[in-house]
């Protein structure tokens, strides 16, 4: 292999250790005598030459020459270059380095080297969780002179994708999900549905039920930010439990985030693999754990580093994303129902709907005083605000233990005090006609109050 180096200035560019391995040295005309001495050992290349011979005049010195020799550089055109190439003999020279990573990598073009298979859409896991590794993208390892698929196997506890909007975070989750669609669970962006999905996953892990191989959470930092403080802490705790147990159960949990704040940083630390994609600024790149020198302001979507190694995330055309939010059931009052509310417009609309269906409405003070109202259907709804229910604790205990207790979502801060339940109820959007119902002291369920607008 022949190495040809060229530079305009030698000072501070070529070190002594490199000079010792350059036996053939050529210099065109230079301005600084120091550059001529560095290359040729004399100042010949910096001295004046005859008029008309300035262009193309050069000096050459070999390791065996006592002094440099002057010559004129010949002009060469495309035909001359083609002629030299055509007269060359021997094997075709090999590139000294691999080409740069492509701007787009399709999942169908990558293979699992050890198993020699390209179709990853079959059964992805056995009972032990080992199964076919999941391909993430194409890694570039210049030190090893190779480019190979980036793979995640069943022993990986989790992977987190960090980057700005449009960096390819969601595409990475779609690529993983496309490889085992039958065993993938998406945690949706809707807080209510996400709460239910995470709760089901935690319960399945505790009861040793069959678990999905892939758990995908997109924009986990935005999802956590949609919850109040107490719910945010609980959802983070549940996600941590899932992430800690993922590797041992043969499952993989993949998260994406734009920023690492608070508990989201703990989730990222628990993930065994970190993929850092493009960020809006060098400061964001460093804040996400990247090397300041590795920030690329014009990085392509899907381009980043996987644990410090350059990667181009693969694209799967058929990759699905999380489904739409699930609306809760509309609740209708039964024989005796206690309704904890703050007299909001939505609560009044629900009371009118219950009354239209034959339920009798009675104030808590009147009910506790023994005032009775007839109902053609036998259904009675006792209505009161949280502080009123606390004053009438005997009636509260009776309805809570033997009948239906409905707590309007705006009364969430008083829920645990009124129900004597230490656990948080399922998350409910406030101001959208949501409420919780406990039937005869059972587990709370999220419901939709009647006559709630469809967009809620």
Short mmCIF file of N, CA, C and O in Angstrom, two decimals, residues 396-446:
data_model
loop_
_atom_site.label_atom_id
_atom_site.label_comp_id
_atom_site.label_asym_id
_atom_site.label_seq_id
_atom_site.Cartn_x
_atom_site.Cartn_y
_atom_site.Cartn_z
N UNK A 396 -71.52 7.29 54.65
CA UNK A 396 -70.40 7.00 53.75
C UNK A 396 -69.92 5.56 53.92
O UNK A 396 -69.71 4.84 52.93
N UNK A 397 -69.77 5.11 55.17
CA UNK A 397 -69.30 3.74 55.42
C UNK A 397 -70.30 2.72 54.91
O UNK A 397 -69.93 1.67 54.36
N UNK A 398 -71.62 3.02 55.06
CA UNK A 398 -72.65 2.09 54.62
C UNK A 398 -72.62 1.94 53.09
O UNK A 398 -72.58 0.82 52.56
N UNK A 399 -72.63 3.06 52.39
CA UNK A 399 -72.65 3.00 50.92
C UNK A 399 -71.33 2.44 50.39
O UNK A 399 -71.31 1.66 49.43
N UNK A 400 -70.23 2.82 51.01
CA UNK A 400 -68.92 2.36 50.54
C UNK A 400 -68.77 0.85 50.67
O UNK A 400 -68.15 0.20 49.81
N UNK A 401 -69.35 0.25 51.68
CA UNK A 401 -69.14 -1.18 51.91
C UNK A 401 -70.20 -2.05 51.24
O UNK A 401 -69.90 -3.20 50.85
N UNK A 402 -71.44 -1.54 51.08
CA UNK A 402 -72.52 -2.40 50.59
C UNK A 402 -73.13 -1.95 49.26
O UNK A 402 -73.91 -2.70 48.67
N UNK A 403 -72.82 -0.75 48.79
CA UNK A 403 -73.48 -0.22 47.60
C UNK A 403 -72.42 0.38 46.66
O UNK A 403 -71.22 0.11 46.79
N UNK A 404 -72.87 1.22 45.74
CA UNK A 404 -71.98 1.83 44.76
C UNK A 404 -71.61 3.24 45.20
O UNK A 404 -72.50 4.07 45.51
N UNK A 405 -70.31 3.51 45.22
CA UNK A 405 -69.81 4.85 45.54
C UNK A 405 -69.10 5.38 44.30
O UNK A 405 -68.11 4.81 43.85
N UNK A 406 -69.63 6.49 43.78
CA UNK A 406 -69.05 7.14 42.59
C UNK A 406 -68.37 8.43 43.03
O UNK A 406 -69.00 9.28 43.68
N UNK A 407 -67.08 8.57 42.69
CA UNK A 407 -66.30 9.75 43.07
C UNK A 407 -65.92 10.47 41.78
O UNK A 407 -65.22 9.91 40.93
N UNK A 408 -66.38 11.71 41.66
CA UNK A 408 -66.07 12.50 40.49
C UNK A 408 -64.56 12.77 40.44
O UNK A 408 -63.91 12.96 41.47
N UNK A 409 -64.00 12.81 39.21
CA UNK A 409 -62.55 12.97 39.06
C UNK A 409 -62.01 14.25 39.70
O UNK A 409 -60.90 14.22 40.28
N UNK A 410 -62.69 15.40 39.65
CA UNK A 410 -62.17 16.58 40.35
C UNK A 410 -62.01 16.40 41.85
O UNK A 410 -61.33 17.20 42.50
N UNK A 411 -62.64 15.37 42.42
CA UNK A 411 -62.49 15.09 43.86
C UNK A 411 -61.35 14.11 44.12
O UNK A 411 -61.31 13.48 45.19
N UNK A 412 -60.44 13.96 43.17
CA UNK A 412 -59.34 13.02 43.32
C UNK A 412 -58.49 13.22 44.56
O UNK A 412 -58.10 12.24 45.21
N UNK A 413 -58.18 14.47 44.97
CA UNK A 413 -57.37 14.63 46.19
C UNK A 413 -58.00 14.03 47.44
O UNK A 413 -57.29 13.66 48.38
N UNK A 414 -59.34 13.95 47.48
CA UNK A 414 -60.01 13.38 48.65
C UNK A 414 -60.38 11.91 48.46
O UNK A 414 -60.99 11.31 49.36
N UNK A 415 -60.02 11.31 47.33
CA UNK A 415 -60.47 9.96 47.03
C UNK A 415 -60.03 8.96 48.10
O UNK A 415 -60.83 8.20 48.65
N UNK A 416 -58.75 8.93 48.40
CA UNK A 416 -58.24 7.91 49.32
C UNK A 416 -58.76 8.12 50.74
O UNK A 416 -58.95 7.16 51.49
N UNK A 417 -59.02 9.35 51.12
CA UNK A 417 -59.57 9.60 52.44
C UNK A 417 -61.03 9.13 52.52
O UNK A 417 -61.46 8.56 53.52
N UNK A 418 -61.78 9.32 51.42
CA UNK A 418 -63.19 8.94 51.43
C UNK A 418 -63.37 7.44 51.28
O UNK A 418 -64.33 6.87 51.83
N UNK A 419 -62.48 6.78 50.58
CA UNK A 419 -62.64 5.35 50.31
C UNK A 419 -61.82 4.47 51.25
O UNK A 419 -61.95 3.24 51.19
N UNK A 420 -60.95 5.10 52.07
CA UNK A 420 -60.07 4.33 52.97
C UNK A 420 -59.18 3.37 52.18
O UNK A 420 -58.87 2.27 52.65
N UNK A 421 -58.80 3.78 50.99
CA UNK A 421 -57.96 2.95 50.12
C UNK A 421 -56.58 3.61 50.02
O UNK A 421 -56.47 4.79 49.67
N UNK A 422 -55.54 2.86 50.32
CA UNK A 422 -54.19 3.42 50.30
C UNK A 422 -53.63 3.54 48.89
O UNK A 422 -52.74 4.34 48.64
N UNK A 423 -54.15 2.73 47.96
CA UNK A 423 -53.63 2.73 46.60
C UNK A 423 -54.29 3.83 45.77
O UNK A 423 -55.44 4.20 46.00
N UNK A 424 -53.54 4.32 44.79
CA UNK A 424 -54.10 5.29 43.87
C UNK A 424 -55.12 4.61 42.96
O UNK A 424 -54.90 3.49 42.50
N UNK A 425 -56.22 5.26 42.66
CA UNK A 425 -57.17 4.69 41.70
C UNK A 425 -56.62 4.86 40.28
O UNK A 425 -55.64 5.58 40.06
N UNK A 426 -57.22 4.21 39.29
CA UNK A 426 -56.79 4.42 37.91
C UNK A 426 -56.85 5.90 37.55
O UNK A 426 -57.77 6.61 37.95
N UNK A 427 -55.85 6.34 36.79
CA UNK A 427 -55.79 7.76 36.47
C UNK A 427 -57.00 8.17 35.63
O UNK A 427 -57.44 7.45 34.74
N UNK A 428 -57.54 9.36 35.93
CA UNK A 428 -58.67 9.92 35.19
C UNK A 428 -58.33 11.34 34.74
O UNK A 428 -57.77 12.12 35.52
N UNK A 429 -58.71 11.66 33.51
CA UNK A 429 -58.64 13.04 33.07
C UNK A 429 -59.65 13.86 33.87
O UNK A 429 -60.81 13.47 34.02
N UNK A 430 -59.23 15.00 34.35
CA UNK A 430 -60.16 15.90 35.02
C UNK A 430 -60.81 16.82 34.00
O UNK A 430 -60.19 17.20 33.01
N UNK A 431 -62.08 17.14 34.24
CA UNK A 431 -62.79 18.01 33.33
C UNK A 431 -63.32 17.34 32.09
O UNK A 431 -63.75 18.01 31.15
N UNK A 432 -63.31 16.01 32.05
CA UNK A 432 -63.81 15.29 30.88
C UNK A 432 -64.92 14.30 31.24
O UNK A 432 -65.15 13.34 30.53
N UNK A 433 -65.58 14.53 32.33
CA UNK A 433 -66.69 13.66 32.71
C UNK A 433 -66.27 12.32 33.25
O UNK A 433 -67.07 11.37 33.26
N UNK A 434 -65.03 12.19 33.75
CA UNK A 434 -64.56 10.92 34.31
C UNK A 434 -64.88 10.85 35.79
O UNK A 434 -65.01 11.87 36.48
N UNK A 435 -64.96 9.62 36.29
CA UNK A 435 -65.18 9.37 37.71
C UNK A 435 -64.72 7.95 38.02
O UNK A 435 -64.39 7.17 37.11
N UNK A 436 -64.67 7.65 39.31
CA UNK A 436 -64.36 6.28 39.76
C UNK A 436 -65.59 5.70 40.43
O UNK A 436 -66.35 6.42 41.09
N UNK A 437 -65.79 4.41 40.28
CA UNK A 437 -66.87 3.72 40.96
C UNK A 437 -66.29 2.55 41.73
O UNK A 437 -65.42 1.83 41.23
N UNK A 438 -66.76 2.38 42.96
CA UNK A 438 -66.42 1.23 43.79
C UNK A 438 -67.72 0.53 44.15
O UNK A 438 -68.61 1.14 44.76
N UNK A 439 -67.83 -0.70 43.74
CA UNK A 439 -69.05 -1.46 43.96
C UNK A 439 -68.86 -2.38 45.16
O UNK A 439 -68.06 -3.31 45.12
N UNK A 440 -69.58 -2.08 46.24
CA UNK A 440 -69.54 -2.89 47.46
C UNK A 440 -68.12 -3.10 47.95
O UNK A 440 -67.73 -4.21 48.31
N UNK A 441 -67.34 -2.03 47.98
CA UNK A 441 -65.98 -2.11 48.50
C UNK A 441 -64.99 -2.78 47.59
O UNK A 441 -63.88 -3.11 48.02
N UNK A 442 -65.34 -3.01 46.31
CA UNK A 442 -64.43 -3.65 45.37
C UNK A 442 -63.36 -2.71 44.84
O UNK A 442 -63.17 -1.59 45.34
N UNK A 443 -62.66 -3.19 43.82
CA UNK A 443 -61.61 -2.38 43.22
C UNK A 443 -62.22 -1.21 42.44
O UNK A 443 -63.27 -1.35 41.83
N UNK A 444 -61.56 -0.06 42.47
CA UNK A 444 -62.10 1.09 41.73
C UNK A 444 -61.97 0.90 40.21
O UNK A 444 -61.01 0.29 39.73
N UNK A 445 -62.95 1.43 39.50
CA UNK A 445 -62.92 1.39 38.04
C UNK A 445 -63.16 2.80 37.51
O UNK A 445 -63.91 3.57 38.10
N UNK A 446 -62.54 3.09 36.39
CA UNK A 446 -62.75 4.37 35.72
C UNK A 446 -64.03 4.30 34.91
O UNK A 446 -64.26 3.34 34.17
#
